[in-house]
Short mmCIF file of N, CA, C and O in Angstrom, two decimals:
data_model
loop_
_atom_site.label_atom_id
_atom_site.label_comp_id
_atom_site.label_asym_id
_atom_site.label_seq_id
_atom_site.Cartn_x
_atom_site.Cartn_y
_atom_site.Cartn_z
N ALA A 1 82.53 92.68 103.58
CA ALA A 1 82.81 94.91 103.72
C ALA A 1 81.82 95.05 104.97
O ALA A 1 81.87 95.90 105.75
N ARG A 2 80.30 94.56 104.95
CA ARG A 2 78.76 95.15 105.79
C ARG A 2 79.46 94.58 107.14
O ARG A 2 78.79 95.27 108.05
N ARG A 3 79.82 93.45 106.80
CA ARG A 3 80.00 93.06 108.44
C ARG A 3 80.88 92.67 109.29
O ARG A 3 80.92 92.78 110.41
N ARG A 4 82.05 93.53 108.32
CA ARG A 4 82.95 94.03 109.27
C ARG A 4 83.21 95.33 109.66
O ARG A 4 83.63 96.07 109.42
N ASP A 5 82.05 96.21 108.33
CA ASP A 5 81.69 97.17 108.50
C ASP A 5 83.53 98.34 108.04
O ASP A 5 84.18 99.44 108.76
N ILE A 6 83.57 97.94 106.76
CA ILE A 6 84.81 98.61 106.23
C ILE A 6 84.16 99.24 104.32
O ILE A 6 83.58 98.28 104.11
N PRO A 7 84.81 100.12 104.69
CA PRO A 7 84.20 100.47 103.08
C PRO A 7 84.38 99.48 101.73
O PRO A 7 86.06 99.04 101.57
N VAL A 8 83.51 99.54 101.08
CA VAL A 8 84.16 98.78 100.08
C VAL A 8 84.78 99.24 99.02
O VAL A 8 85.91 98.58 98.36
N GLN A 9 85.34 100.59 98.90
CA GLN A 9 86.41 101.23 97.85
C GLN A 9 87.20 100.54 98.64
O GLN A 9 88.76 99.84 97.34
N PHE A 10 87.68 100.75 99.99
CA PHE A 10 89.41 100.35 100.30
C PHE A 10 89.38 98.93 100.72
O PHE A 10 90.29 98.75 100.01
N LEU A 11 88.60 98.01 99.92
CA LEU A 11 88.24 96.60 100.51
C LEU A 11 88.38 96.42 99.23
O LEU A 11 89.23 95.38 99.31
N GLU A 12 88.73 97.02 97.56
CA GLU A 12 88.76 96.75 96.37
C GLU A 12 89.82 96.77 96.51
O GLU A 12 90.96 96.19 95.41
N GLN A 13 90.50 98.01 97.11
CA GLN A 13 91.83 98.34 96.73
C GLN A 13 93.23 97.42 97.49
O GLN A 13 93.53 96.89 97.15
N LEU A 14 92.85 97.08 98.70
CA LEU A 14 93.33 95.42 99.49
C LEU A 14 93.51 94.43 98.60
O LEU A 14 94.33 93.99 98.55
N PHE A 15 92.29 93.70 98.19
CA PHE A 15 92.36 92.40 97.12
C PHE A 15 92.94 92.76 96.17
O PHE A 15 93.07 92.10 95.35
N ALA A 16 92.68 94.52 95.12
CA ALA A 16 93.23 94.39 94.21
C ALA A 16 95.19 93.91 94.34
O ALA A 16 95.86 93.29 93.53
N VAL A 17 95.48 94.98 95.72
CA VAL A 17 96.96 94.13 95.82
C VAL A 17 97.24 92.65 95.98
O VAL A 17 98.15 92.29 95.56
N LEU A 18 96.19 91.75 96.59
CA LEU A 18 96.78 90.82 97.22
C LEU A 18 95.95 89.47 95.40
O LEU A 18 96.97 88.87 95.00
N ARG A 19 95.75 90.48 94.52
CA ARG A 19 95.23 90.16 93.09
C ARG A 19 96.43 89.76 92.47
O ARG A 19 96.72 88.54 91.55
N ARG A 20 96.41 90.97 92.45
CA ARG A 20 98.86 91.44 91.37
C ARG A 20 99.50 89.99 92.34
O ARG A 20 99.88 89.93 91.17
N ALA A 21 99.49 89.87 92.97
CA ALA A 21 100.16 88.97 94.46
C ALA A 21 100.29 87.99 94.37
O ALA A 21 100.61 86.61 94.31
N GLY A 22 99.21 87.62 93.24
CA GLY A 22 98.68 86.31 93.01
C GLY A 22 97.65 85.24 93.72
O GLY A 22 97.97 84.15 94.92
N VAL A 23 97.28 85.89 95.16
CA VAL A 23 96.97 85.11 96.31
C VAL A 23 95.21 84.79 96.05
O VAL A 23 94.60 84.19 96.52
N LEU A 24 95.13 86.45 95.48
CA LEU A 24 92.99 86.31 94.66
C LEU A 24 93.49 85.66 93.57
O LEU A 24 94.25 86.35 93.00
N ARG A 25 91.77 85.57 93.03
CA ARG A 25 92.00 85.99 91.57
C ARG A 25 90.71 86.48 91.57
O ARG A 25 89.33 86.32 92.54
N SER A 26 90.17 87.34 90.48
CA SER A 26 88.65 87.90 90.62
C SER A 26 88.14 87.32 89.40
O SER A 26 88.75 86.84 87.40
N GLN A 27 86.56 87.59 89.43
CA GLN A 27 85.71 87.50 88.07
C GLN A 27 84.57 88.38 88.14
O GLN A 27 84.32 88.77 88.83
N ARG A 28 84.60 89.10 86.24
CA ARG A 28 84.36 89.81 86.19
C ARG A 28 82.22 89.59 85.78
O ARG A 28 82.11 88.01 85.49
N GLY A 29 81.42 89.89 86.47
CA GLY A 29 80.39 89.56 85.78
C GLY A 29 79.34 89.06 87.13
O GLY A 29 79.88 89.79 87.77
N VAL A 30 77.89 88.57 86.57
CA VAL A 30 76.82 88.25 87.27
C VAL A 30 77.61 87.89 88.14
O VAL A 30 76.83 87.87 89.19
N LYS A 31 78.27 86.69 88.42
CA LYS A 31 78.75 85.07 88.93
C LYS A 31 80.33 85.83 89.31
O LYS A 31 80.31 85.41 90.26
N GLY A 32 80.48 87.58 89.34
CA GLY A 32 81.66 87.80 88.88
C GLY A 32 82.15 87.82 91.63
O GLY A 32 81.34 87.66 92.30
N GLY A 33 83.54 88.25 91.11
CA GLY A 33 83.90 88.18 92.50
C GLY A 33 84.53 87.56 92.96
O GLY A 33 85.61 87.32 91.95
N TYR A 34 85.56 87.62 94.22
CA TYR A 34 87.20 87.15 94.36
C TYR A 34 86.71 85.24 94.92
O TYR A 34 86.28 85.62 95.46
N SER A 35 87.94 85.09 94.44
CA SER A 35 88.27 83.35 95.11
C SER A 35 89.47 83.81 95.55
O SER A 35 90.80 84.41 95.08
N PHE A 36 90.41 82.41 95.87
CA PHE A 36 91.87 82.38 96.65
C PHE A 36 92.11 82.04 95.37
O PHE A 36 91.88 80.85 94.25
N ALA A 37 92.94 81.98 94.97
CA ALA A 37 94.03 82.05 93.64
C ALA A 37 94.71 80.75 93.63
O ALA A 37 95.74 79.79 93.54
N ARG A 38 94.97 80.21 95.29
CA ARG A 38 95.73 78.94 95.74
C ARG A 38 95.00 78.89 96.82
O ARG A 38 94.57 79.33 97.70
N ASP A 39 95.80 77.94 97.54
CA ASP A 39 95.12 77.41 98.72
C ASP A 39 95.45 77.70 99.91
O ASP A 39 96.25 77.73 99.90
N PRO A 40 94.21 77.95 100.79
CA PRO A 40 93.91 78.61 101.95
C PRO A 40 95.45 78.22 103.22
O PRO A 40 95.36 79.24 103.42
N ARG A 41 95.57 76.80 102.96
CA ARG A 41 96.12 76.64 104.07
C ARG A 41 97.63 76.74 103.59
O ARG A 41 98.61 76.23 104.43
N GLU A 42 97.70 77.30 102.74
CA GLU A 42 99.19 77.54 102.02
C GLU A 42 99.66 78.94 102.15
O GLU A 42 100.55 79.41 101.76
N ILE A 43 99.13 79.68 102.52
CA ILE A 43 98.34 81.47 102.44
C ILE A 43 98.94 81.74 104.16
O ILE A 43 98.16 81.47 104.34
N THR A 44 100.06 82.31 104.81
CA THR A 44 99.81 82.29 105.41
C THR A 44 99.53 83.90 106.31
O THR A 44 99.52 84.90 105.19
N VAL A 45 98.87 84.49 107.52
CA VAL A 45 98.47 85.30 107.35
C VAL A 45 99.55 87.25 107.11
O VAL A 45 99.68 87.95 106.69
N LEU A 46 100.79 86.25 107.84
CA LEU A 46 102.00 87.03 107.93
C LEU A 46 101.91 87.67 106.53
O LEU A 46 102.24 88.39 105.98
N GLU A 47 101.92 86.41 105.25
CA GLU A 47 101.98 87.02 103.54
C GLU A 47 101.08 87.92 103.11
O GLU A 47 101.40 89.39 101.91
N ILE A 48 100.59 87.79 104.25
CA ILE A 48 99.46 88.61 103.53
C ILE A 48 99.43 90.21 104.32
O ILE A 48 99.19 90.87 103.13
N VAL A 49 100.00 90.23 105.80
CA VAL A 49 99.70 90.70 106.71
C VAL A 49 101.55 92.04 105.33
O VAL A 49 101.22 93.00 105.47
N GLU A 50 102.36 91.53 105.17
CA GLU A 50 103.39 92.25 104.52
C GLU A 50 102.91 92.56 103.39
O GLU A 50 103.52 93.60 102.65
N LEU A 51 101.75 92.23 102.46
CA LEU A 51 101.56 92.41 101.02
C LEU A 51 101.13 93.70 101.53
O LEU A 51 101.32 94.33 100.43
N LEU A 52 100.54 93.98 101.96
CA LEU A 52 99.71 94.80 102.39
C LEU A 52 100.29 95.97 103.61
O LEU A 52 99.25 97.19 103.02
N ASP A 53 101.09 95.54 104.36
CA ASP A 53 101.65 96.69 104.83
C ASP A 53 102.78 96.40 104.84
O ASP A 53 103.66 97.89 105.74
N GLY A 54 103.90 96.20 104.03
CA GLY A 54 105.30 95.73 104.26
C GLY A 54 105.18 94.87 105.48
O GLY A 54 104.50 94.29 106.14
N ALA A 55 107.28 94.37 105.48
CA ALA A 55 108.05 93.77 106.41
C ALA A 55 107.25 94.03 107.64
O ALA A 55 107.31 95.50 108.04
N PHE A 56 107.03 92.62 108.76
CA PHE A 56 106.36 93.20 109.61
C PHE A 56 107.56 93.25 110.62
O PHE A 56 107.99 93.03 110.81
N GLY A 57 106.80 94.69 111.50
CA GLY A 57 108.35 94.54 112.45
C GLY A 57 109.84 94.94 112.02
O GLY A 57 110.62 95.16 112.70
N ALA A 58 109.30 95.64 110.72
CA ALA A 58 111.31 95.93 110.48
C ALA A 58 111.81 97.03 111.56
O ALA A 58 113.11 96.75 111.28
N ASP A 59 111.03 97.44 111.58
CA ASP A 59 111.52 98.72 112.39
C ASP A 59 112.03 98.81 113.90
O ASP A 59 112.30 100.08 114.39
N ALA A 60 111.56 97.82 114.20
CA ALA A 60 111.14 97.40 115.87
C ALA A 60 112.91 97.25 116.31
O ALA A 60 113.46 97.31 115.71
N GLU A 61 112.84 98.05 117.82
CA GLU A 61 113.81 97.60 118.41
C GLU A 61 113.91 97.57 119.50
O GLU A 61 112.54 97.54 120.20
N GLY A 62 115.00 97.04 120.01
CA GLY A 62 114.90 96.28 121.74
C GLY A 62 113.32 95.44 121.70
O GLY A 62 112.83 94.64 121.52
N VAL A 63 112.89 95.51 122.87
CA VAL A 63 111.44 95.37 123.67
C VAL A 63 110.36 94.52 122.26
O VAL A 63 109.97 93.48 122.23
N PHE A 64 110.55 95.81 121.34
CA PHE A 64 109.46 96.31 120.79
C PHE A 64 109.85 95.32 119.44
O PHE A 64 109.35 94.27 118.71
N ALA A 65 110.80 95.04 119.13
CA ALA A 65 111.21 93.71 117.92
C ALA A 65 111.31 92.23 118.56
O ALA A 65 110.85 91.41 118.39
N ASP A 66 111.37 92.59 120.19
CA ASP A 66 111.11 91.24 120.40
C ASP A 66 109.49 90.04 119.76
O ASP A 66 109.41 89.38 120.34
N ALA A 67 109.07 91.67 121.03
CA ALA A 67 107.31 91.17 120.37
C ALA A 67 107.76 91.06 119.48
O ALA A 67 106.18 90.63 118.96
N ALA A 68 108.08 92.07 117.98
CA ALA A 68 107.58 91.71 117.33
C ALA A 68 107.80 90.43 116.32
O ALA A 68 107.21 89.09 115.72
N ALA A 69 109.01 89.87 116.75
CA ALA A 69 109.38 88.50 116.45
C ALA A 69 108.43 87.47 116.72
O ALA A 69 108.19 86.51 116.06
N ALA A 70 107.95 87.43 118.12
CA ALA A 70 107.42 86.72 118.64
C ALA A 70 105.78 86.94 117.71
O ALA A 70 104.96 86.21 117.68
N ALA A 71 104.86 88.26 117.51
CA ALA A 71 104.52 88.11 116.41
C ALA A 71 104.12 87.75 115.35
O ALA A 71 103.72 87.26 114.12
N ARG A 72 105.21 87.98 114.71
CA ARG A 72 105.88 87.13 112.98
C ARG A 72 105.95 85.90 113.27
O ARG A 72 104.92 84.73 112.53
N ALA A 73 106.75 85.28 114.57
CA ALA A 73 106.27 84.24 114.33
C ALA A 73 104.58 83.30 114.52
O ALA A 73 104.48 82.46 113.57
N VAL A 74 103.39 83.78 114.75
CA VAL A 74 102.39 83.06 115.16
C VAL A 74 101.52 83.53 113.74
O VAL A 74 100.99 82.68 113.24
N LEU A 75 102.15 84.74 112.77
CA LEU A 75 101.55 85.85 111.99
C LEU A 75 102.27 83.99 110.42
O LEU A 75 101.88 83.96 109.90
N GLU A 76 103.33 83.47 111.13
CA GLU A 76 103.75 82.83 109.57
C GLU A 76 103.38 80.87 110.45
O GLU A 76 103.33 80.69 109.18
N ARG A 77 102.97 80.99 111.76
CA ARG A 77 102.47 79.73 111.28
C ARG A 77 101.11 79.78 111.50
O ARG A 77 100.08 78.59 111.47
N THR A 78 100.33 80.46 111.26
CA THR A 78 98.73 80.48 111.29
C THR A 78 98.02 81.28 109.47
O THR A 78 99.37 81.33 109.01
N THR A 79 97.31 79.74 108.98
CA THR A 79 96.95 79.74 107.74
C THR A 79 95.96 81.32 107.91
O THR A 79 95.30 81.16 109.02
N VAL A 80 95.83 81.07 106.12
CA VAL A 80 94.09 81.96 106.64
C VAL A 80 93.53 80.56 106.11
O VAL A 80 92.08 81.17 107.10
N ALA A 81 93.43 79.50 106.41
CA ALA A 81 92.32 78.47 106.81
C ALA A 81 92.09 78.17 107.84
O ALA A 81 90.76 77.90 107.92
N ASP A 82 93.40 78.33 108.83
CA ASP A 82 93.58 79.00 109.65
C ASP A 82 92.14 79.73 110.63
O ASP A 82 90.99 79.59 111.39
N VAL A 83 92.30 81.14 109.87
CA VAL A 83 91.93 82.01 110.55
C VAL A 83 89.77 82.06 110.24
O VAL A 83 88.97 81.61 110.30
N ILE A 84 89.64 81.20 109.08
CA ILE A 84 88.57 80.56 108.86
C ILE A 84 87.86 79.65 109.09
O ILE A 84 86.85 79.68 109.78
N GLU A 85 89.35 79.31 109.65
CA GLU A 85 88.62 78.18 110.55
C GLU A 85 88.12 79.03 111.97
O GLU A 85 86.77 77.81 112.78
N ARG A 86 88.33 79.09 112.70
CA ARG A 86 88.57 79.84 114.19
C ARG A 86 86.84 80.65 114.00
O ARG A 86 86.49 80.34 114.95
N GLU A 87 87.02 81.27 112.89
CA GLU A 87 85.76 82.30 112.63
C GLU A 87 85.02 81.84 113.05
O GLU A 87 84.01 81.64 113.76
N ALA A 88 84.54 80.13 112.01
CA ALA A 88 83.52 79.57 112.03
C ALA A 88 83.45 79.51 113.12
O ALA A 88 82.03 78.36 113.64
N ARG A 89 84.24 78.35 113.41
CA ARG A 89 83.37 78.03 115.35
C ARG A 89 82.99 78.38 115.97
O ARG A 89 82.64 78.61 116.96
N GLU A 90 83.86 79.97 116.79
CA GLU A 90 83.64 80.93 116.79
C GLU A 90 82.43 81.51 117.43
O GLU A 90 81.35 82.30 117.93
N ALA A 91 81.57 81.52 115.79
CA ALA A 91 80.24 82.36 115.13
C ALA A 91 79.36 81.74 115.30
O ALA A 91 78.68 81.31 116.14
N GLY A 92 79.57 79.88 115.59
CA GLY A 92 78.83 78.78 116.03
C GLY A 92 79.07 78.95 117.90
O GLY A 92 78.15 78.05 118.14
N ALA A 93 79.40 79.22 117.73
CA ALA A 93 79.75 79.09 119.81
C ALA A 93 78.84 79.75 120.80
O ALA A 93 79.46 81.10 120.11
N PRO A 94 78.43 79.26 121.21
CA PRO A 94 77.21 80.00 122.47
C PRO A 94 78.02 81.54 122.76
O PRO A 94 79.29 80.84 123.83
N MET A 95 77.76 82.39 123.34
CA MET A 95 78.27 83.08 124.52
C MET A 95 77.71 83.06 126.17
O MET A 95 76.78 83.45 125.94
N TYR A 96 78.64 83.15 126.79
CA TYR A 96 78.03 82.64 128.39
C TYR A 96 78.60 84.02 129.18
O TYR A 96 79.75 83.80 129.17
N TYR A 97 77.74 84.65 129.39
CA TYR A 97 78.05 85.61 130.30
C TYR A 97 77.76 86.10 132.21
O TYR A 97 76.61 84.79 131.73
N ILE A 98 78.20 86.03 132.97
CA ILE A 98 78.49 85.86 133.74
C ILE A 98 78.05 87.25 134.58
O ILE A 98 78.52 88.23 134.25
#
């Protein structure tokens, strides 16, 4: 929450939805927190988006429907593990400015 500047209460609401859907599991207590209930390689970004926000691009028409379909394809083939790997790679990569 701190790193992304997201209010903790809002994040808790999102995590509750994902927990009820079986994507996350929670543990109470001193060593409590959240972890994935399934392998992150099996959870698509599209699944997360649709659990939190409903059917992606469902109301789009015309060129926007085409754009939504293209974005949907990317989200469907991208897993949570892919996002984790990419962020780790980008965090370790030095930035060069000209």
